[in-house]
XYZ file of C-alpha atoms in Angstrom:
648
model
C 0.000 0.000 0.000
C 2.789 2.369 0.989
C 4.688 1.395 -2.141
C 1.682 2.220 -4.327
C 1.132 5.540 -2.534
C 4.766 6.483 -3.019
C 4.580 5.520 -6.670
C 1.467 7.648 -7.092
C 3.073 10.628 -5.404
C 6.155 10.180 -7.534
C 4.090 10.153 -10.701
C 2.114 13.161 -9.529
C 5.374 14.921 -8.758
C 6.656 14.163 -12.224
C 3.416 15.393 -13.765
C 3.522 18.505 -11.623
C 7.137 19.059 -12.613
C 6.270 18.606 -16.277
C 3.330 20.963 -15.871
C 5.469 23.580 -14.154
C 8.190 23.174 -16.735
C 5.611 23.426 -19.508
C 4.162 26.534 -17.913
C 7.610 28.104 -17.616
C 8.407 27.290 -21.244
C 5.062 28.720 -22.345
C 5.583 31.820 -20.159
C 9.124 32.201 -21.480
C 7.910 32.481 -25.063
C 4.869 34.546 -24.089
C 6.933 37.260 -22.418
C 9.949 37.012 -24.694
C 9.177 40.166 -26.622
C 9.181 42.189 -23.405
C 12.972 42.399 -23.577
C 12.847 44.390 -26.838
C 13.192 47.773 -25.088
C 16.510 46.564 -23.697
C 17.643 44.881 -26.904
C 16.951 48.074 -28.861
C 17.945 50.277 -25.950
C 17.499 53.978 -26.568
C 16.687 55.694 -23.272
C 16.018 59.417 -22.861
C 19.363 61.194 -22.726
C 20.315 64.594 -21.375
C 21.327 67.368 -23.752
C 24.270 69.439 -22.571
C 25.000 73.060 -23.428
C 28.593 74.326 -23.263
C 30.289 77.698 -23.488
C 33.065 78.579 -25.942
C 35.696 77.182 -23.560
C 33.999 73.822 -23.084
C 32.545 74.706 -19.676
C 29.121 73.266 -18.932
C 26.351 75.872 -19.009
C 23.462 73.517 -18.263
C 21.977 70.044 -18.503
C 18.660 69.965 -20.340
C 16.407 66.940 -19.885
C 12.791 65.910 -19.529
C 12.247 63.460 -16.642
C 15.450 61.462 -16.353
C 18.880 63.087 -16.196
C 21.105 60.623 -18.057
C 24.518 61.105 -19.664
C 25.067 57.974 -21.722
C 28.401 56.149 -21.830
C 29.204 53.316 -24.297
C 30.837 50.168 -22.974
C 34.233 50.821 -24.538
C 34.480 54.074 -22.543
C 33.779 52.400 -19.196
C 37.028 51.781 -17.254
C 37.796 48.177 -16.363
C 37.948 49.044 -12.659
C 34.290 50.072 -12.777
C 33.321 46.664 -14.169
C 35.457 44.842 -11.612
C 34.036 46.779 -8.667
C 30.463 46.295 -9.838
C 30.812 42.560 -10.446
C 32.645 42.084 -7.148
C 29.860 43.535 -5.026
C 26.775 42.594 -7.053
C 27.347 39.454 -9.134
C 30.723 37.712 -8.898
C 29.736 34.978 -11.362
C 28.264 37.404 -13.882
C 30.524 36.266 -16.728
C 29.736 32.590 -16.011
C 25.956 32.353 -15.620
C 23.229 32.656 -18.281
C 21.012 35.190 -16.574
C 20.328 33.516 -13.235
C 22.564 32.037 -10.540
C 21.022 28.705 -9.338
C 23.400 28.446 -6.392
C 22.472 31.896 -5.132
C 18.781 31.175 -5.713
C 18.961 27.974 -3.617
C 20.745 29.827 -0.834
C 18.141 32.588 -0.864
C 15.209 30.124 -0.913
C 16.553 28.375 2.209
C 16.774 31.676 4.044
C 13.312 32.753 2.881
C 11.789 29.454 4.059
C 13.411 29.815 7.446
C 12.114 33.373 7.778
C 8.718 32.467 6.262
C 8.937 35.536 4.030
C 11.075 36.977 1.219
C 14.124 38.306 3.040
C 16.968 37.663 0.603
C 17.200 38.116 -3.124
C 19.495 36.296 -5.494
C 19.306 38.650 -8.415
C 22.081 38.704 -10.940
C 23.046 41.950 -12.643
C 20.925 40.831 -15.585
C 17.927 40.328 -13.319
C 18.522 43.717 -11.667
C 18.568 45.332 -15.092
C 15.277 43.625 -16.021
C 13.708 44.604 -12.712
C 14.743 48.263 -12.901
C 13.658 48.786 -16.499
C 10.880 46.331 -17.350
C 9.170 45.323 -14.101
C 7.900 46.690 -10.824
C 9.766 46.215 -7.545
C 6.980 44.261 -5.793
C 8.139 41.072 -4.033
C 5.783 38.455 -5.495
C 6.660 34.976 -6.691
C 5.217 35.408 -10.179
C 7.169 38.615 -10.716
C 10.367 36.914 -9.587
C 9.711 34.054 -12.017
C 9.094 36.501 -14.881
C 12.228 38.398 -13.884
C 14.309 35.225 -14.087
C 12.819 34.196 -17.433
C 13.369 37.630 -18.924
C 16.951 37.597 -17.683
C 17.557 34.263 -19.396
C 15.952 35.582 -22.580
C 18.016 38.781 -22.447
C 21.240 36.803 -22.102
C 20.358 35.066 -25.381
C 19.777 38.371 -27.149
C 22.721 40.393 -25.823
C 26.381 39.886 -25.052
C 27.737 40.382 -21.543
C 29.320 43.751 -22.426
C 25.995 44.911 -23.920
C 24.176 43.933 -20.722
C 26.717 45.782 -18.601
C 26.460 48.858 -20.828
C 22.692 48.904 -20.417
C 22.886 48.288 -16.693
C 25.353 51.083 -16.039
C 23.310 53.528 -18.124
C 19.863 52.507 -16.919
C 19.967 52.128 -13.149
C 19.318 54.914 -10.667
C 22.295 56.212 -8.701
C 20.432 58.570 -6.373
C 20.159 62.369 -6.354
C 18.238 62.270 -9.630
C 21.157 60.704 -11.515
C 20.462 57.913 -14.017
C 23.521 56.096 -15.267
C 27.012 55.925 -13.818
C 28.518 58.693 -15.958
C 25.778 61.053 -14.815
C 26.547 60.167 -11.209
C 30.302 60.560 -11.657
C 29.979 64.014 -13.160
C 27.293 64.971 -10.667
C 28.799 63.760 -7.404
C 32.489 64.257 -8.206
C 32.641 66.613 -11.233
C 34.777 63.965 -12.936
C 34.315 61.732 -15.935
C 34.675 57.981 -15.408
C 38.309 57.775 -16.481
C 39.238 60.398 -13.857
C 37.733 58.606 -10.853
C 39.737 57.149 -7.991
C 39.016 53.562 -6.949
C 37.220 54.837 -3.830
C 34.967 57.036 -5.937
C 34.213 54.069 -8.191
C 33.369 51.994 -5.118
C 30.954 54.688 -3.923
C 29.173 54.669 -7.268
C 28.819 50.911 -7.748
C 27.521 50.637 -4.214
C 24.667 53.056 -4.825
C 22.117 51.028 -6.892
C 21.422 48.665 -3.960
C 19.824 51.553 -1.987
C 20.283 54.888 -3.790
C 18.607 57.024 -1.129
C 20.302 55.384 1.852
C 23.755 55.605 0.264
C 23.407 59.032 -1.380
C 26.746 60.666 -0.440
C 25.251 64.173 -0.449
C 22.848 63.197 2.337
C 24.383 60.153 4.030
C 28.123 60.481 3.532
C 29.080 58.008 6.285
C 26.721 55.350 4.876
C 28.168 55.848 1.399
C 31.731 55.480 2.698
C 30.866 52.322 4.629
C 29.221 50.790 1.570
C 32.232 51.752 -0.583
C 34.581 50.122 1.910
C 32.593 46.900 1.630
C 33.100 47.029 -2.121
C 36.845 47.422 -1.572
C 36.896 44.563 0.935
C 35.142 42.315 -1.572
C 37.628 43.212 -4.296
C 40.525 42.432 -1.934
C 38.988 39.103 -0.926
C 38.661 38.134 -4.573
C 42.283 39.077 -5.153
C 41.410 41.884 -7.587
C 43.282 44.514 -5.555
C 46.244 44.081 -3.240
C 46.530 44.952 0.438
C 48.386 48.208 -0.179
C 45.751 49.450 -2.610
C 42.989 48.454 -0.214
C 44.558 50.277 2.750
C 45.199 53.382 0.666
C 41.713 53.570 -0.796
C 39.684 53.003 2.387
C 41.392 56.073 3.884
C 40.298 58.317 1.031
C 37.408 60.707 1.714
C 36.378 62.071 -1.707
C 34.845 65.503 -2.071
C 31.191 65.253 -3.046
C 29.239 68.018 -4.811
C 25.584 68.660 -4.057
C 24.531 70.315 -7.328
C 21.165 70.878 -8.888
C 20.500 68.470 -11.718
C 20.476 71.149 -14.393
C 23.568 72.966 -13.060
C 22.168 75.908 -14.995
C 24.627 78.799 -14.852
C 22.899 80.986 -17.447
C 19.128 80.332 -17.592
C 18.321 83.151 -20.030
C 20.859 81.729 -22.480
C 19.599 78.176 -22.012
C 16.002 79.229 -22.682
C 17.080 81.046 -25.840
C 19.135 78.107 -27.119
C 16.367 75.567 -26.492
C 13.753 77.772 -28.144
C 15.936 78.316 -31.214
C 16.598 74.587 -31.659
C 13.202 73.179 -30.635
C 11.776 73.185 -34.150
C 14.743 71.471 -35.787
C 15.272 69.079 -32.877
C 11.909 68.259 -31.263
C 13.682 65.773 -28.964
C 16.041 68.471 -27.706
C 15.394 67.442 -24.071
C 15.769 63.685 -24.585
C 18.115 63.288 -27.551
C 21.445 63.597 -25.753
C 22.771 66.399 -27.972
C 25.887 68.426 -27.313
C 25.360 72.109 -28.046
C 28.401 74.359 -28.187
C 27.748 78.075 -27.916
C 29.731 81.268 -28.419
C 29.003 82.285 -24.829
C 31.810 82.816 -22.336
C 30.649 82.099 -18.776
C 33.184 84.593 -17.431
C 31.602 87.342 -19.520
C 28.159 86.122 -18.528
C 29.029 86.535 -14.848
C 30.498 89.999 -15.501
C 27.391 91.076 -17.414
C 25.079 89.753 -14.714
C 27.050 91.613 -12.041
C 27.147 94.808 -14.114
C 23.397 94.771 -14.693
C 22.777 94.180 -10.983
C 25.112 97.068 -10.190
C 23.020 99.471 -12.247
C 19.798 98.057 -10.832
C 20.947 98.463 -7.213
C 22.168 102.026 -7.877
C 18.733 102.930 -9.271
C 16.945 101.487 -6.236
C 19.297 103.342 -3.914
C 18.600 106.646 -5.650
C 14.879 106.166 -5.177
C 14.803 104.328 -1.855
C 12.494 106.966 -0.370
C 10.030 106.851 -3.250
C 7.045 104.885 -1.947
C 5.541 104.831 -5.442
C 8.605 103.310 -7.066
C 7.408 100.759 -9.603
C 8.291 97.161 -8.820
C 8.391 96.398 -12.528
C 11.808 98.028 -13.013
C 14.184 95.654 -14.776
C 16.974 95.495 -17.298
C 18.859 93.506 -19.902
C 22.402 93.306 -21.203
C 24.081 91.777 -24.244
C 27.821 91.501 -24.898
C 29.238 90.597 -28.319
C 32.684 89.983 -29.726
C 33.224 93.142 -31.781
C 35.134 91.270 -34.498
C 32.773 88.341 -35.050
C 29.372 89.101 -33.535
C 29.664 86.106 -31.204
C 27.284 86.421 -28.255
C 29.625 86.423 -25.260
C 26.917 87.171 -22.700
C 23.161 87.586 -22.659
C 21.285 88.550 -19.504
C 17.525 88.877 -19.904
C 16.672 90.249 -16.480
C 17.855 90.973 -12.969
C 16.611 87.748 -11.379
C 15.521 84.728 -13.443
C 13.879 83.151 -10.392
C 11.507 86.114 -10.172
C 10.966 86.589 -13.902
C 11.978 84.211 -16.676
C 10.933 86.719 -19.366
C 13.975 87.324 -21.541
C 14.094 91.063 -22.119
C 17.332 90.831 -24.092
C 15.656 88.777 -26.817
C 11.890 89.160 -26.556
C 11.341 92.707 -25.297
C 10.891 95.290 -28.054
C 11.547 98.819 -26.826
C 12.231 102.199 -28.402
C 15.973 102.944 -28.579
C 15.520 106.722 -28.595
C 18.748 108.597 -29.281
C 20.717 105.334 -29.364
C 19.501 105.089 -32.976
C 21.018 108.437 -33.982
C 24.440 107.059 -35.023
C 22.818 105.359 -38.031
C 21.485 108.706 -39.197
C 24.844 110.396 -38.729
C 26.691 107.593 -40.511
C 24.293 107.970 -43.424
C 25.164 111.667 -43.533
C 28.888 110.828 -43.546
C 28.334 108.429 -46.433
C 26.631 111.274 -48.315
C 29.696 113.508 -47.958
C 29.072 115.246 -44.642
C 32.014 115.593 -42.274
C 31.984 115.592 -38.446
C 32.767 119.326 -38.757
C 29.831 120.002 -41.075
C 27.215 122.220 -39.455
C 23.482 121.713 -39.062
C 20.894 123.977 -37.434
C 20.006 123.180 -33.839
C 16.799 125.191 -33.882
C 13.140 124.637 -33.103
C 10.619 124.008 -35.828
C 6.944 123.250 -35.795
C 5.700 120.456 -38.026
C 2.143 120.111 -39.289
C 0.729 116.664 -40.022
C -2.629 115.002 -40.423
C -3.765 112.077 -38.296
C -7.022 110.781 -39.708
C -9.293 113.805 -40.086
C -7.379 115.809 -37.482
C -4.605 118.303 -38.221
C -1.885 118.252 -35.566
C 1.325 120.060 -34.677
C 4.598 118.488 -33.621
C 7.054 120.689 -31.722
C 10.055 118.534 -30.743
C 12.506 119.827 -28.139
C 16.015 119.139 -26.966
C 16.352 117.386 -23.624
C 17.997 120.552 -22.246
C 15.158 122.686 -23.688
C 17.611 125.110 -25.339
C 18.957 125.766 -28.851
C 22.523 126.132 -30.092
C 21.961 127.578 -33.562
C 24.511 126.182 -36.010
C 26.279 123.182 -34.544
C 28.694 120.603 -35.949
C 27.611 117.019 -36.501
C 30.143 115.955 -33.878
C 28.733 118.244 -31.182
C 25.154 117.371 -32.110
C 25.867 113.675 -31.603
C 28.108 114.100 -28.550
C 25.376 116.033 -26.731
C 22.486 114.144 -28.346
C 20.726 117.221 -29.739
C 17.282 116.169 -30.928
C 16.507 119.262 -32.986
C 19.819 119.163 -34.850
C 19.219 115.493 -35.685
C 15.692 116.179 -36.927
C 17.024 118.942 -39.147
C 19.737 116.602 -40.424
C 17.078 114.053 -41.391
C 15.203 116.842 -43.191
C 18.332 117.702 -45.151
C 19.078 114.077 -46.037
C 15.475 113.290 -46.906
C 13.315 110.468 -45.525
C 13.384 108.528 -48.798
C 17.186 108.686 -49.013
C 17.591 107.692 -45.371
C 15.280 104.706 -45.798
C 17.137 103.580 -48.897
C 20.501 103.794 -47.131
C 19.210 101.861 -44.097
C 17.676 98.998 -46.101
C 20.888 97.004 -45.726
C 20.149 96.530 -42.007
C 16.792 94.830 -42.551
C 15.071 96.839 -39.820
C 11.349 96.129 -39.662
C 8.715 98.859 -39.357
C 11.136 101.747 -39.781
C 8.980 104.915 -39.522
C 8.616 106.913 -42.705
C 8.617 110.319 -41.025
C 10.870 112.599 -39.003
C 10.229 110.670 -35.766
C 12.899 108.289 -37.042
C 15.391 110.897 -35.802
C 14.275 110.221 -32.214
C 14.450 106.454 -32.472
C 10.712 105.906 -32.728
C 11.044 102.207 -33.488
C 10.780 98.988 -31.465
C 13.934 96.876 -31.168
C 15.197 94.270 -28.729
C 18.585 94.669 -27.018
C 19.897 91.732 -29.070
C 18.736 93.437 -32.265
C 20.439 96.661 -31.176
C 23.573 94.618 -30.554
C 23.395 93.306 -34.132
C 23.064 96.821 -35.546
C 25.932 98.244 -33.492
C 28.412 95.674 -34.801
C 28.659 97.844 -37.910
C 30.414 100.482 -35.794
C 32.226 98.119 -33.428
C 33.950 96.384 -36.366
C 34.623 99.490 -38.458
C 31.855 99.140 -41.011
C 31.302 95.361 -40.941
C 27.842 94.170 -39.907
C 27.718 90.833 -38.076
C 24.855 88.492 -37.368
C 24.967 87.625 -33.645
C 26.041 84.008 -33.263
C 24.815 82.232 -30.141
C 24.842 78.572 -31.226
C 28.103 77.396 -32.787
C 27.394 73.698 -33.331
C 25.089 70.797 -32.528
C 26.395 67.234 -32.184
C 24.289 64.097 -31.708
C 24.725 61.530 -28.934
C 27.145 59.511 -31.086
C 29.450 62.443 -31.758
C 28.237 63.172 -35.290
C 28.209 66.861 -36.198
C 24.663 67.852 -37.172
C 25.160 71.557 -37.811
C 27.813 74.228 -37.562
C 27.019 77.926 -37.766
C 29.762 80.024 -39.271
C 30.280 83.697 -38.554
C 28.132 85.717 -40.968
C 29.230 89.229 -41.835
C 29.164 91.790 -44.615
C 30.814 95.138 -45.107
C 28.322 97.985 -45.093
C 30.555 101.045 -44.769
C 34.160 101.675 -45.845
C 36.415 101.503 -42.803
C 37.460 105.206 -42.995
C 33.815 106.341 -42.996
C 32.974 104.053 -40.082
C 35.977 105.389 -38.167
C 34.675 108.959 -38.454
C 31.531 107.853 -36.613
C 33.506 105.785 -34.087
C 35.619 108.839 -33.306
C 32.453 110.852 -32.688
C 31.030 108.123 -30.436
C 34.286 108.063 -28.487
C 33.706 111.739 -27.748
C 30.214 110.879 -26.487
C 31.886 108.883 -23.710
C 34.801 111.239 -23.124
C 32.806 114.436 -22.735
C 29.192 113.879 -23.730
C 26.074 112.123 -22.522
C 27.941 108.828 -22.050
C 30.683 110.096 -19.734
C 29.426 107.897 -16.865
C 30.858 104.942 -18.808
C 34.452 106.197 -18.905
C 37.207 103.797 -17.857
C 40.728 105.148 -17.489
C 43.066 104.077 -20.275
C 40.420 102.373 -22.423
C 38.830 103.652 -25.617
C 35.070 103.291 -25.237
C 32.684 104.542 -27.894
C 28.960 104.612 -27.351
C 25.624 106.352 -27.447
C 22.990 106.927 -24.827
C 19.284 106.598 -25.526
C 16.385 108.016 -23.529
C 12.802 107.995 -24.768
C 9.959 110.353 -23.801
C 9.427 110.509 -20.025
C 12.357 108.123 -19.589
C 10.262 105.088 -20.433
C 13.377 103.436 -21.895
C 17.023 104.110 -21.054
C 19.881 102.678 -23.129
C 23.614 102.705 -23.437
C 25.035 101.066 -26.567
C 28.813 100.939 -26.583
C 31.952 99.095 -27.629
C 35.695 98.854 -27.116
C 38.094 97.634 -29.824
C 37.230 94.032 -28.864
C 33.888 93.895 -27.045
C 30.479 95.463 -27.584
C 27.819 95.869 -24.891
C 24.180 96.914 -24.983
C 22.456 97.896 -21.721
C 18.744 98.629 -21.314
C 16.729 99.615 -18.244
C 13.035 100.404 -17.922
C 9.745 99.306 -16.432
C 8.199 96.137 -17.821
C 4.793 97.830 -17.938
C 6.161 100.762 -20.000
C 5.471 103.325 -17.274
C 7.928 106.253 -17.020
C 10.972 106.130 -14.782
C 11.456 108.891 -12.200
C 12.619 112.286 -13.408
C 16.242 112.615 -14.560
C 16.689 108.890 -15.213
C 18.447 108.798 -18.580
C 20.586 106.457 -20.593
C 23.647 108.270 -19.270
C 22.597 108.025 -15.648
C 20.756 104.696 -15.546
C 22.412 102.466 -18.143
C 25.948 103.813 -18.730
C 27.267 102.955 -15.223
C 26.505 99.269 -15.855
C 28.659 99.398 -18.981
C 31.477 101.026 -17.007
C 31.220 98.303 -14.362
C 31.465 95.654 -17.083
C 34.427 97.239 -18.862
C 36.358 97.693 -15.611
C 35.933 93.972 -14.894
C 36.945 93.202 -18.486
C 40.191 95.147 -18.137
C 41.015 93.317 -14.902
C 40.314 89.841 -16.289
C 41.684 90.395 -19.801
C 44.533 92.935 -19.678
C 45.723 91.617 -23.044
C 42.723 93.062 -24.887
C 43.194 96.069 -27.144
C 42.579 99.379 -25.398
C 42.810 101.799 -28.312
C 40.913 101.922 -31.586
C 43.117 101.377 -34.621
C 42.778 104.091 -37.213
C 42.347 102.637 -40.732
C 44.124 103.900 -43.800
C 42.304 106.706 -45.552
C 41.696 108.868 -42.468
C 43.495 112.230 -42.573
C 44.259 114.822 -39.893
C 44.255 118.591 -39.888
C 44.156 121.536 -37.491
C 41.194 123.889 -37.665
C 40.695 126.800 -35.283
C 43.302 125.269 -33.013
C 41.530 121.899 -32.904
C 42.497 118.562 -34.369
C 39.983 117.409 -36.957
C 39.771 114.342 -39.196
C 38.431 113.741 -42.674
C 38.378 111.244 -45.535
C 38.207 111.389 -49.293
C 34.437 110.875 -49.123
C 33.985 113.298 -46.209
C 36.275 116.283 -46.842
C 36.453 119.147 -44.394
C 33.757 121.740 -45.099
C 34.668 125.276 -46.159
C 34.946 127.578 -43.146
C 32.001 129.925 -42.851
C 30.116 131.938 -40.263
C 26.512 132.909 -40.007
C 23.552 133.308 -37.701
C 20.421 131.212 -37.609
C 17.067 132.279 -36.241
C 16.132 130.479 -33.036
C 12.754 129.370 -34.333
C 11.333 128.904 -37.775
C 7.642 128.093 -38.252
C 6.589 126.471 -41.508
């Protein structure tokens, strides 16, 4: 009887075993396709933006911050440390480790619950990417089957590559290269063995071993990794003793490490259309920006902002919408060295340098004066600085326009140089009348300015332009007649290192160098003794022009040295007037001075004097040094009086 019962149980056991085996085989083929995401592995990857010197500006990503690393760029020590602590027989098994499973089952039975896992690296990869972390028998079975299937589809190096790029290393870092750069500011080939041990110890419990929060735990875990490597004979005693004493410096950075948010926003917006996966494609974007200049520009803008607040600290009605923007370009190429779209990005992400369109006021006058020089005028040519009344129709209503100088006085006949140096509105309006609106428009077509007014208000800068657009226009003076297109993005490279696009410097000559120099010389006087004197820096040639619109709604200072151009704007975001006496010279010019002083300190090798081109001649007139060119000869000396007011 007992023999028959045993035989029956044996047969039932065999049948049960066959059934279980059949079920596992069926399940294996049923779930086989689930490994495809790992076979064709293409996870979301972080795009990185760099400055011109290769310094990281920011990481740009969607949900997972991951900097991918191919297997052949992973140091051997990383592989050794990982295998030592997580799966010593990794290169021997086929996805699961039966010996470890048996050992874990015994412990689980004794504890009457799941207390010990026996997951191989392959199983851990499957669990972290394809399955949930719940501790249920069916999930563990599926995990094992998928691991076996994955080992058939991929080589061991391919599995390790996926593991080290997929798993979570704490602090928001996915992938070991991300963690290395994040925690230690080092790439994998620069890590010490102790730093490697810290990293490979993290996936077991990323939060508990996060070195930015639990440094002691992370060190203890790393030491266990080192002990395991020593026990296996993979490192010697001397190496072990040296490494366990090391206490690596750990950085607690934000994930984005965004050092220039206004620039990052501009770059992403410019590339979004061409690269819709900009946040997940793992691109490398190299820019023309210099983070040193960016910091100087940010500090300079804040300097002007703080000075304004200090001047009006007792004004209870001071608008809280006061803000500013600054752009710095390389005078010789148009490269965008710095771009600051506001005082505090955390308070306002609106990029005033790019998206705000404001009236430049008198900062537009140099383009009128350069046009006059191209038509044969000379800086010593005279124009009437007198009041006139203009009649015009607006709809069915006849109106009068009576423009005034800021100083509310008149100088009579005045040279072009003095009119520009002191920003005389009436003289400029009369110059536009002499040139003719049609001629002026035709001469300015080369700049591609949209909505240029077709009336005399053009003399007062009645046009809407962004600071970046003003920076583009001013390159024609900063580079002696050559107009440059501002270049922010230099190149884009894909995640495999293939160059996708490269943007060359784009420029064209608009004015002959001698004619441009005449205007530059006049703008230098603006800073030396005119409305821009608050921007003077000892020993440095600075040329520039202030701009102040009606009621000081907008204040500008557009300037350049032989090497660097800067545009500064201040105003209220809601277009309300600034307090009385706030002008481009008082509000904006000091920020430029602050920037140029820092520039001289950091780059003493930069040119400090403008180079005079061939074709500029010198003479003495009335005891003064004057300059001229073949196209702009000195005018005949004459004297005469002009009525203070002419009505027509």
